[in-house]
XYZ file of C-alpha atoms in Angstrom:
497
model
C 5.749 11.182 11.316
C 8.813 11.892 13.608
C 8.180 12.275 17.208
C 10.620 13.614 19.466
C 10.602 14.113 22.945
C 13.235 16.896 24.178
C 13.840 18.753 28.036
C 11.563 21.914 28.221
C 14.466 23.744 27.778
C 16.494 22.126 25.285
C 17.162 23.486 21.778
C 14.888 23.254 19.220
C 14.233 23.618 15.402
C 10.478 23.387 15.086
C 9.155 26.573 13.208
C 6.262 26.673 15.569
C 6.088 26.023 19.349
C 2.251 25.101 20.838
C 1.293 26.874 23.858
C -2.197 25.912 25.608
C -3.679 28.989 27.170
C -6.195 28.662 30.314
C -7.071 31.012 32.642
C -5.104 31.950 35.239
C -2.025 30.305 32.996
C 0.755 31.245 35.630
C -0.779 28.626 37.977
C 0.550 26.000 35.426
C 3.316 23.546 35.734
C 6.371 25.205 34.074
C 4.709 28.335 33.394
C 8.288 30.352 34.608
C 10.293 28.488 32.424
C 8.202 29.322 29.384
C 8.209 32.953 30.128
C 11.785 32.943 29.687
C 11.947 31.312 26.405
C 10.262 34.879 25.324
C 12.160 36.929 27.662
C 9.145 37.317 29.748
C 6.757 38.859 27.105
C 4.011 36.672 27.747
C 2.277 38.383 30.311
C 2.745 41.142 28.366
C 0.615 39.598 25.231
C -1.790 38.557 27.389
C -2.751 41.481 28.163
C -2.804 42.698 25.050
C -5.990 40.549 24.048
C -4.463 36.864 23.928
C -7.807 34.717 24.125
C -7.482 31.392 26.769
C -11.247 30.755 25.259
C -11.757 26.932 24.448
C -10.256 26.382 20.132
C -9.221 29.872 19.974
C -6.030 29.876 18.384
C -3.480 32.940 18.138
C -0.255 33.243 16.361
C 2.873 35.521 17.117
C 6.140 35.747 16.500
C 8.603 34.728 19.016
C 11.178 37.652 17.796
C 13.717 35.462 20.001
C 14.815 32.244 20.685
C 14.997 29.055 18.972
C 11.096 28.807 17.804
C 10.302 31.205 15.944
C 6.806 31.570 16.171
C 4.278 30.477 18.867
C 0.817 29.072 18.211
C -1.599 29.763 21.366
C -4.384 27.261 21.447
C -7.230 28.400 24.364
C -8.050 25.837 26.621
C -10.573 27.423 28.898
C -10.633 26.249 32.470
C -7.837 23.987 32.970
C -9.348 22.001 36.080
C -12.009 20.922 33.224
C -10.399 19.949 30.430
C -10.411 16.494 29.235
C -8.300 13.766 27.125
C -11.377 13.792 24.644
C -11.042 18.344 25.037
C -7.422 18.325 24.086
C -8.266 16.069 20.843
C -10.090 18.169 19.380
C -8.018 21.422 20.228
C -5.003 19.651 18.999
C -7.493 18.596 16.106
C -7.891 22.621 15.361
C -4.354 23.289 15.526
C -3.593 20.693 13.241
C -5.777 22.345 10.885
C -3.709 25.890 11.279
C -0.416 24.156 11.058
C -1.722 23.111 7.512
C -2.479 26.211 6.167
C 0.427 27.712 7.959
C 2.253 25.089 5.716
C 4.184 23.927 9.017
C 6.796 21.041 8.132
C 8.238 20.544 12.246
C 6.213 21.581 15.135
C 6.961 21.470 18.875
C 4.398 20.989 21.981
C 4.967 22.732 25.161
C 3.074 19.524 27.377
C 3.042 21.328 30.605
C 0.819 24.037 29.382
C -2.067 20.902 28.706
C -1.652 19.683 31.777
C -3.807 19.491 34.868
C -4.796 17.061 37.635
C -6.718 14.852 35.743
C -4.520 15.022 32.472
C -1.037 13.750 32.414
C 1.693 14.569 29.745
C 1.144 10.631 28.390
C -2.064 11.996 27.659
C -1.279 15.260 26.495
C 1.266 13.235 23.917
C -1.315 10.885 22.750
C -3.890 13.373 22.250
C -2.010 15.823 20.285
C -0.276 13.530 18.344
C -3.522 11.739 17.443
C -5.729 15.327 17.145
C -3.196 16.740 15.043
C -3.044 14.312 12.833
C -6.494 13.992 12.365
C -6.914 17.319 11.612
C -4.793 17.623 9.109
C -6.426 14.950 7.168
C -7.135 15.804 3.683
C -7.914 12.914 0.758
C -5.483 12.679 -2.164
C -7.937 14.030 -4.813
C -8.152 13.290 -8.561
C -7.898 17.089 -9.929
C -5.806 17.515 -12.502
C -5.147 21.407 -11.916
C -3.498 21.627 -9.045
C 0.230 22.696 -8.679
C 0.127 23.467 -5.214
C 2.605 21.704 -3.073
C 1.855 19.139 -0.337
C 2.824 20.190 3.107
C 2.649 17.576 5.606
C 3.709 17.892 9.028
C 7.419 15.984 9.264
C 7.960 15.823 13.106
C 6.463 16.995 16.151
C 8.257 17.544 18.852
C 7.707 17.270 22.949
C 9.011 19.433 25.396
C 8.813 18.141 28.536
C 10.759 17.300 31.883
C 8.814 14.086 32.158
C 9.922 10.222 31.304
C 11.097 10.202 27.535
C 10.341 6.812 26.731
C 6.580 7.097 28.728
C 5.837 10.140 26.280
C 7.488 8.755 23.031
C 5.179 5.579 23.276
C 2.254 7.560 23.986
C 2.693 9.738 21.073
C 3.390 6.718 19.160
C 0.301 5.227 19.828
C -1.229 8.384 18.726
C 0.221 8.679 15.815
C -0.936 4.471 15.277
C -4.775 5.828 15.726
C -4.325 8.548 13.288
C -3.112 7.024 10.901
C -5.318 4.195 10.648
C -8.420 6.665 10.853
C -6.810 8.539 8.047
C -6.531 5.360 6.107
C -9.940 4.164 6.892
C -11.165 8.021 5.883
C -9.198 7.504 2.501
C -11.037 4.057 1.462
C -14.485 5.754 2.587
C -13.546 9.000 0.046
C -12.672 7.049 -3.019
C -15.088 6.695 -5.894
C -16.285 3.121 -6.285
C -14.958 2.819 -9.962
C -11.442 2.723 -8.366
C -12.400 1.202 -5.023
C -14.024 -2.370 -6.116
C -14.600 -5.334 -4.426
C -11.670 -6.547 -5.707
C -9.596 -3.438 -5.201
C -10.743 -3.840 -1.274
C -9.228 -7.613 -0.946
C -6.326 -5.977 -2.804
C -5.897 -3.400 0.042
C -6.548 -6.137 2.460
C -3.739 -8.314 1.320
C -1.161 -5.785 1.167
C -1.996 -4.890 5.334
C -2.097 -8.875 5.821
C 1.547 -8.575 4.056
C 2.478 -5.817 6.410
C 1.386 -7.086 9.394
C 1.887 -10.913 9.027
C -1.576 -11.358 9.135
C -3.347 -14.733 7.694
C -5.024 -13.438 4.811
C -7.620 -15.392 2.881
C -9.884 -14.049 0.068
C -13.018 -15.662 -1.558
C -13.708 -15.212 -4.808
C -17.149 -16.038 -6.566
C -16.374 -19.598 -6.989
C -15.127 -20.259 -3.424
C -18.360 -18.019 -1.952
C -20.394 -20.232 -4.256
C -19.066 -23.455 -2.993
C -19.906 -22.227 0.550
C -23.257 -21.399 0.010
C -23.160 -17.517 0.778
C -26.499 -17.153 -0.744
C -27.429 -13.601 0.827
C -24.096 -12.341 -0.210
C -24.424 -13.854 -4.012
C -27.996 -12.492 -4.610
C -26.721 -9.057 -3.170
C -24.123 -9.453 -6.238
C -26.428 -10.609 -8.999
C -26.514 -7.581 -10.590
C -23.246 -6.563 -10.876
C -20.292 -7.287 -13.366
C -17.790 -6.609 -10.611
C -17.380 -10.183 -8.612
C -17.708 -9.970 -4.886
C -15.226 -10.718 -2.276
C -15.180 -12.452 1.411
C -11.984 -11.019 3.099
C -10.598 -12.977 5.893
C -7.763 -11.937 8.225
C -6.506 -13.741 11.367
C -4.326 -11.658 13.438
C -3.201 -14.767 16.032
C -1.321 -13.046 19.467
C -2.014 -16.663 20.852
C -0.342 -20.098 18.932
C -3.501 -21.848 19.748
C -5.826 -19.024 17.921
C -8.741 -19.798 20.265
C -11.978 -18.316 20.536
C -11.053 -15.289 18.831
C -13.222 -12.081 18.776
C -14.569 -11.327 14.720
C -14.826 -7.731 13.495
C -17.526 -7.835 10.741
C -17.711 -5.362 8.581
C -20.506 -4.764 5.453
C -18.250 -4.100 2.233
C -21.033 -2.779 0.131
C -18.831 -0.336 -2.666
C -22.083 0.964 -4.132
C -25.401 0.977 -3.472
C -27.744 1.822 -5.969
C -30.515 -0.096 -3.544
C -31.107 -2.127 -6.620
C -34.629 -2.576 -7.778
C -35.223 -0.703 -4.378
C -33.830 1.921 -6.163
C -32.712 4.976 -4.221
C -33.891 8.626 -4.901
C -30.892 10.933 -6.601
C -30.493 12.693 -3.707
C -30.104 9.374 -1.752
C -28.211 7.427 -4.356
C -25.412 10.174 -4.365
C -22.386 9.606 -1.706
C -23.624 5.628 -1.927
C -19.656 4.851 -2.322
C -18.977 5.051 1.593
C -21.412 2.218 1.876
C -18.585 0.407 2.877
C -17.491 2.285 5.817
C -17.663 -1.003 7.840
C -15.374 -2.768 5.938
C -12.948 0.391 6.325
C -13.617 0.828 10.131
C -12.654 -3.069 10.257
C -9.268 -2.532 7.769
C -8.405 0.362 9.936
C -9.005 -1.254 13.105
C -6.490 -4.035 11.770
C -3.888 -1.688 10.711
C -3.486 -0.156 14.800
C -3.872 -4.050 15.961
C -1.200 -4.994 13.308
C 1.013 -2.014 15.287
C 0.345 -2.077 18.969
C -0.286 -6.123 18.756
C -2.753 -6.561 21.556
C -3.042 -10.100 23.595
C -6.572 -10.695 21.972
C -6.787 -13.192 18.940
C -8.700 -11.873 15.680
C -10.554 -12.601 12.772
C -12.069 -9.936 10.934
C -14.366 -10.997 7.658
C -15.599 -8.322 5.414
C -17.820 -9.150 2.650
C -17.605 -6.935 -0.434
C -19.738 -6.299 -3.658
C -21.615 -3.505 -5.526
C -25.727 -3.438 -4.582
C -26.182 -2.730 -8.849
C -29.183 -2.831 -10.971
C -29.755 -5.518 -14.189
C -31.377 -8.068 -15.872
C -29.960 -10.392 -13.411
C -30.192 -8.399 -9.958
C -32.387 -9.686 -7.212
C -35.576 -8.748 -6.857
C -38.468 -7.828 -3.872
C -40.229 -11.542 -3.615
C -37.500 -13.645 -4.250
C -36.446 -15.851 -1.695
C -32.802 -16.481 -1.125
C -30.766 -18.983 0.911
C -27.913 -18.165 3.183
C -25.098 -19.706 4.130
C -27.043 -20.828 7.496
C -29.592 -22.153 5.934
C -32.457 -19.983 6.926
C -34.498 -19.094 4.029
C -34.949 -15.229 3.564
C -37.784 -13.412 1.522
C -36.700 -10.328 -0.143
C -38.540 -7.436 0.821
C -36.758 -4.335 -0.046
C -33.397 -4.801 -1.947
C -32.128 -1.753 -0.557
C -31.654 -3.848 2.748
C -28.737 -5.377 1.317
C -26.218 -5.108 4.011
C -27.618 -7.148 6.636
C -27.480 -9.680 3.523
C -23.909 -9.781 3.562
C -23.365 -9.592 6.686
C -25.756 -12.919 7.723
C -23.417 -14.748 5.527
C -19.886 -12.931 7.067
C -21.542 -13.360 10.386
C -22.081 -17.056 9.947
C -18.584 -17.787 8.477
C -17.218 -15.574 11.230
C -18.679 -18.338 13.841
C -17.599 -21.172 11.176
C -13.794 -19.813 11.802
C -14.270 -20.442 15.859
C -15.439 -17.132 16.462
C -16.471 -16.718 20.490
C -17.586 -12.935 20.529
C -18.964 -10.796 17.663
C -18.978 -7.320 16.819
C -20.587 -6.073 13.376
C -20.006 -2.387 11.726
C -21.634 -1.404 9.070
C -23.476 1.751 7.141
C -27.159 -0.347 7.651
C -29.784 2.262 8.126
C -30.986 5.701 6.937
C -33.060 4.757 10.271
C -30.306 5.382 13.159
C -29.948 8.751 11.625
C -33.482 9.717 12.407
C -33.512 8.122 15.707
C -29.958 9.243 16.630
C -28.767 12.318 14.366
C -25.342 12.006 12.903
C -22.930 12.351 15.066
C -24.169 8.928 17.330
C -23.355 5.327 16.929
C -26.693 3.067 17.253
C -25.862 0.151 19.127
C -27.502 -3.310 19.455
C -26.631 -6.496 21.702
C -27.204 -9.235 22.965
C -24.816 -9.743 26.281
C -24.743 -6.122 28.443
C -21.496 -7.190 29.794
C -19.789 -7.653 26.457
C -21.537 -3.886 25.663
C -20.602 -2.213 28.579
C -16.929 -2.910 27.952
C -17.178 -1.376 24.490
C -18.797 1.712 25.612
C -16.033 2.109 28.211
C -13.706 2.152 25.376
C -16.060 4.097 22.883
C -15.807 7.067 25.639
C -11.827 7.159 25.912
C -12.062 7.210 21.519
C -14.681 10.123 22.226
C -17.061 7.958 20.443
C -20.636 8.349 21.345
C -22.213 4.888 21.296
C -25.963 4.764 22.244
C -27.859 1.434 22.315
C -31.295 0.882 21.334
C -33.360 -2.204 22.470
C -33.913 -5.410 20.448
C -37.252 -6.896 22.105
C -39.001 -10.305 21.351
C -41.434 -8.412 19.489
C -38.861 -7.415 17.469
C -37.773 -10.782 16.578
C -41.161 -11.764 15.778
C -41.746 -9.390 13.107
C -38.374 -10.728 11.219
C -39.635 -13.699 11.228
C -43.045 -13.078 9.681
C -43.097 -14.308 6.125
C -45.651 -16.696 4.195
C -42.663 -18.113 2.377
C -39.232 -18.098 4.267
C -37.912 -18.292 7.895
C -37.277 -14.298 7.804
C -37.425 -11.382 5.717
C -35.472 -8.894 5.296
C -37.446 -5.704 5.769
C -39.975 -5.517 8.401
C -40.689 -1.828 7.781
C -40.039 1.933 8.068
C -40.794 2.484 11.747
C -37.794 0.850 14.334
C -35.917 0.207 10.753
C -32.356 0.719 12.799
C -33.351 -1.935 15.186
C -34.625 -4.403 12.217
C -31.419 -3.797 10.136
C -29.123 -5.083 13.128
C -31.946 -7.684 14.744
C -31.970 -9.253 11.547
C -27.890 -9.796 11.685
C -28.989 -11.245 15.459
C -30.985 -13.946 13.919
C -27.323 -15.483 12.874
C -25.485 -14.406 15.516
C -27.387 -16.688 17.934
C -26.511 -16.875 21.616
C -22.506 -15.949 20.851
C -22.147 -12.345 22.521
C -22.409 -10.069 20.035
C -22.701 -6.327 19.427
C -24.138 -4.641 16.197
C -23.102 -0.625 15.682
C -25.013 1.192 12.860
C -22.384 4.353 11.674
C -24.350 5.183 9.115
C -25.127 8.884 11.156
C -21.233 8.564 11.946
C -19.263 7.627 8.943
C -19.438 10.517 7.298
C -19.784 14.127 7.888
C -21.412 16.752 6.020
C -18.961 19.740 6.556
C -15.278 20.424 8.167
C -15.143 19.480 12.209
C -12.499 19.725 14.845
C -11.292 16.842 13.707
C -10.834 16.742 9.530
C -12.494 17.844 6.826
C -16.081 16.870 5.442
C -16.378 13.257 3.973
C -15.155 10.085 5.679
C -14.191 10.089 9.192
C -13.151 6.688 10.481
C -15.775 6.355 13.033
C -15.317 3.294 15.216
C -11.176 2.290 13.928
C -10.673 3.553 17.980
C -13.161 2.166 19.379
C -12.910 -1.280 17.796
C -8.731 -1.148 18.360
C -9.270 0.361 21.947
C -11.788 -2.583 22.911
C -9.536 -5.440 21.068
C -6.932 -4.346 23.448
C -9.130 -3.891 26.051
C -10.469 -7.665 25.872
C -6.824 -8.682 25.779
C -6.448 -7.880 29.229
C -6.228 -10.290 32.337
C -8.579 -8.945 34.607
């Protein structure tokens, strides 16, 4: 998308000027200067029933000028409104400018400001919110002759620093995008997105970004003794992939942090076999892997001073004569023996052996995402982020990070007790399935027991990675939970402090 960043009172060809609205909006910055732009009607339409209520959203026609029409977008009380606020109202209005079919759109910043929020943050957030909001996935109908519109340019009016606004809608328009991506991968049937398809995907951002790009097939999995991730794949004619990317911003690639993510396609929760109403929607089982691919897609554009790697291991979870089963005992790539309990606790599988190539590659820090538990819903509800760690230093800067995404991250504890009850088995050093009760904090303690003492973080977005209807911020289906976050905190640990 075009961004553009023009004097408040420069000429303009948008076909739709955005206007916050709080109360008391003549005590805003520039507030004169827009009430000439419509020969000082405003007041005038205020009066008239204008609403300055937070996400309402009100459309007139200029009748003059260069704009014209005018979207008002409410804001409430201005000394309250936040970064996170203004995402989701821009979020909403990126919604309208969709069905108003709106090509070039123009931001009045001032009108968003306050003390707390400056017009870099104003920029970011609407060029980030808008985007989002617009969001809809490329579907497969056949029936359809109605034409595309996609927002072309949005433009800034402002008296501020050009270049300080142009980057910040830039990086904006970097988080979208990527979340929009990551929503895409999440939203496509698993027929079309296989394991194989994934690396595909993988290679071709590698490509773009001059990543170093490695993927494991079968034979090369085999040779290193991925054992969790091969039994995960017995079942299944589709072979599995390991996905490796290095994005190096040192020359000495040392220590680098890993982004894990579980790859599962499809789960079926093999001989564990899932109820139909719990089998259905199993295709964003690999929302992991896509918060990971997103997350590489804004570090590929912003290039942070924070080496990478980020291994994602992909297969289908399938049912068959060959498919693992509850009792057998598998070996991973660590060594450790693991009983099968439940086969429908296959992504911690997968991610034991990621995990433990992760720390193979030199890996000094660890952070896992995956779609684990059914359990972090219950505990959590769906719109929170379970957490798990094992260094609260590590955590804390993540949850920093997590709140400027407007990300809610909530950890839950991983006690000794815990531990113990992974490692209870007749017949292996752990299995994988402890029980029903704490079954969020089994899921990512079992991914501990190969972590070891490297600081590590574990986020369960099963609640998070999808949503059931439209929100402020896109439509129902995949929403790209943690690509901010993980991005923010990359760029965050690149710092000097």
């Amino acid at each position: 998308m075009e961004i553009n960043v023009l004097k408040s009172t420069e000429h303009n060809e948008a076909e739709i000027l955005i206007v916050g609205l709080s109360r008391h909006p003549e005590n805003a910055e520039g507030w004169k200067e827009l009430e000439k732009r419509f020969d000082g009607r405003l007041a005038e339409w205020i009066k008239a029933g204008l609403s300055f209520d937070s996400n309402s959203l009100s459309i007139y026609p200029t009748l003059t000028g260069d704009i014209p029409r005018v979207l008002f977008v409410g804001i409430g009380d201005r000394k309250k409104l936040t970064a996170d606020d203004l995402r989701r109202s821009f979020g909403i209005a990126g919604k309208r400018l969709v069905k108003e079919k709106i090509r070039h759109a123009a931001i009045y910043t001032a009108s968003f400001e306050n003390g707390e929020v400056n017009g870099e943050q104003v920029a970011h957030a609407a060029a980030e919110g808008i985007q989002m909001g617009a969001y809809r996935f490329a579907d497969y109908k056949t029936n359809s002759n109605e034409v595309d519109h996609r927002l072309e340019s949005l433009s800034f009016l402002t008296d501020q620093s050009v270049d300080a606004i142009r980057q910040a809608a830039f990086v904006g328009t970097v988080h979208a995008e990527a979340v929009n991506e990551a929503r895409t991968l999440v939203n496509m049937p698993a027929n079309i997105l296989t394991a194989t398809a994934m690396a595909d995907y993988a290679r071709d951002l590698g490509e773009t970004y001059g990543f170093e790009t490695e993927i494991l097939g079968r034979s090369e999995i085999e040779e290193l003794g991925m054992g969790a991730l091969l039994a995960v794949n017995q079942g299944s004619v589709e072979e599995p992939r390991l996905i490796v990317m290095k994005y190096k911003a040192t020359d000495k690639f040392e220590a680098p942090l890993a982004l894990v993510g579980k790859g599962i396609t499809f789960d079926t929760g093999g001989y564990s076999l899932k109820p139909k109403d719990g089998i259905v929607g199993m295709k964003g089982d690999m929302g992991g892997a896509a918060a990971v691919l997103g997350a590489m897609r804004i570090i590929g554009e912003l290039k942070p001073a924070k080496d990478v790697v980020a291994v994602i291991a992909s297969t289908d979870n399938m049912v068959s004569g060959d498919a693992f089963k509850p009792d057998d005992v598998i070996t991973s790539m660590s060594g450790k023996t693991i009983e099968i309990l439940n086969t429908d606790a296959e992504g911690r599988l997968v991610l034991a052996d990621a995990v433990t190539y992760a720390k193979q590659l030199g890996a000094s820090q660890v952070v896992d995402v995956a779609t684990l538990t059914g359990g972090v819903i219950v505990a959590l509800g769906k719109d929170k982020t379970g957490a798990l760690t094992n260094d609260e230093a590590f955590y804390s800067k993540l949850v920093d990070v997590s709140k400027q995404a407007g990300e809610f991250v909530w950890q839950l504890p991983l006690t000794e007790s815990d531990k113990k009850r992974l490692r209870k088995s007749d017949v292996a050093d752990l299995n994988n399935s402890p029980g029903r009760d704490g079954h969020m904090i089994f899921g990512g303690g079992f991914v501990g027991e190969f972590v070891g003492d490297t600081p590590w973080i574990h986020l369960d977005i099963a609640g998070t990675s999808h949503a059931d209807g439209a929100h402020d911020l896109g439509p129902a289906g995949g929403t790209g939970a943690m690509v901010r976050t993980l991005a923010l905190f990359v760029e965050k640990l690149g710092h000097k402090e």
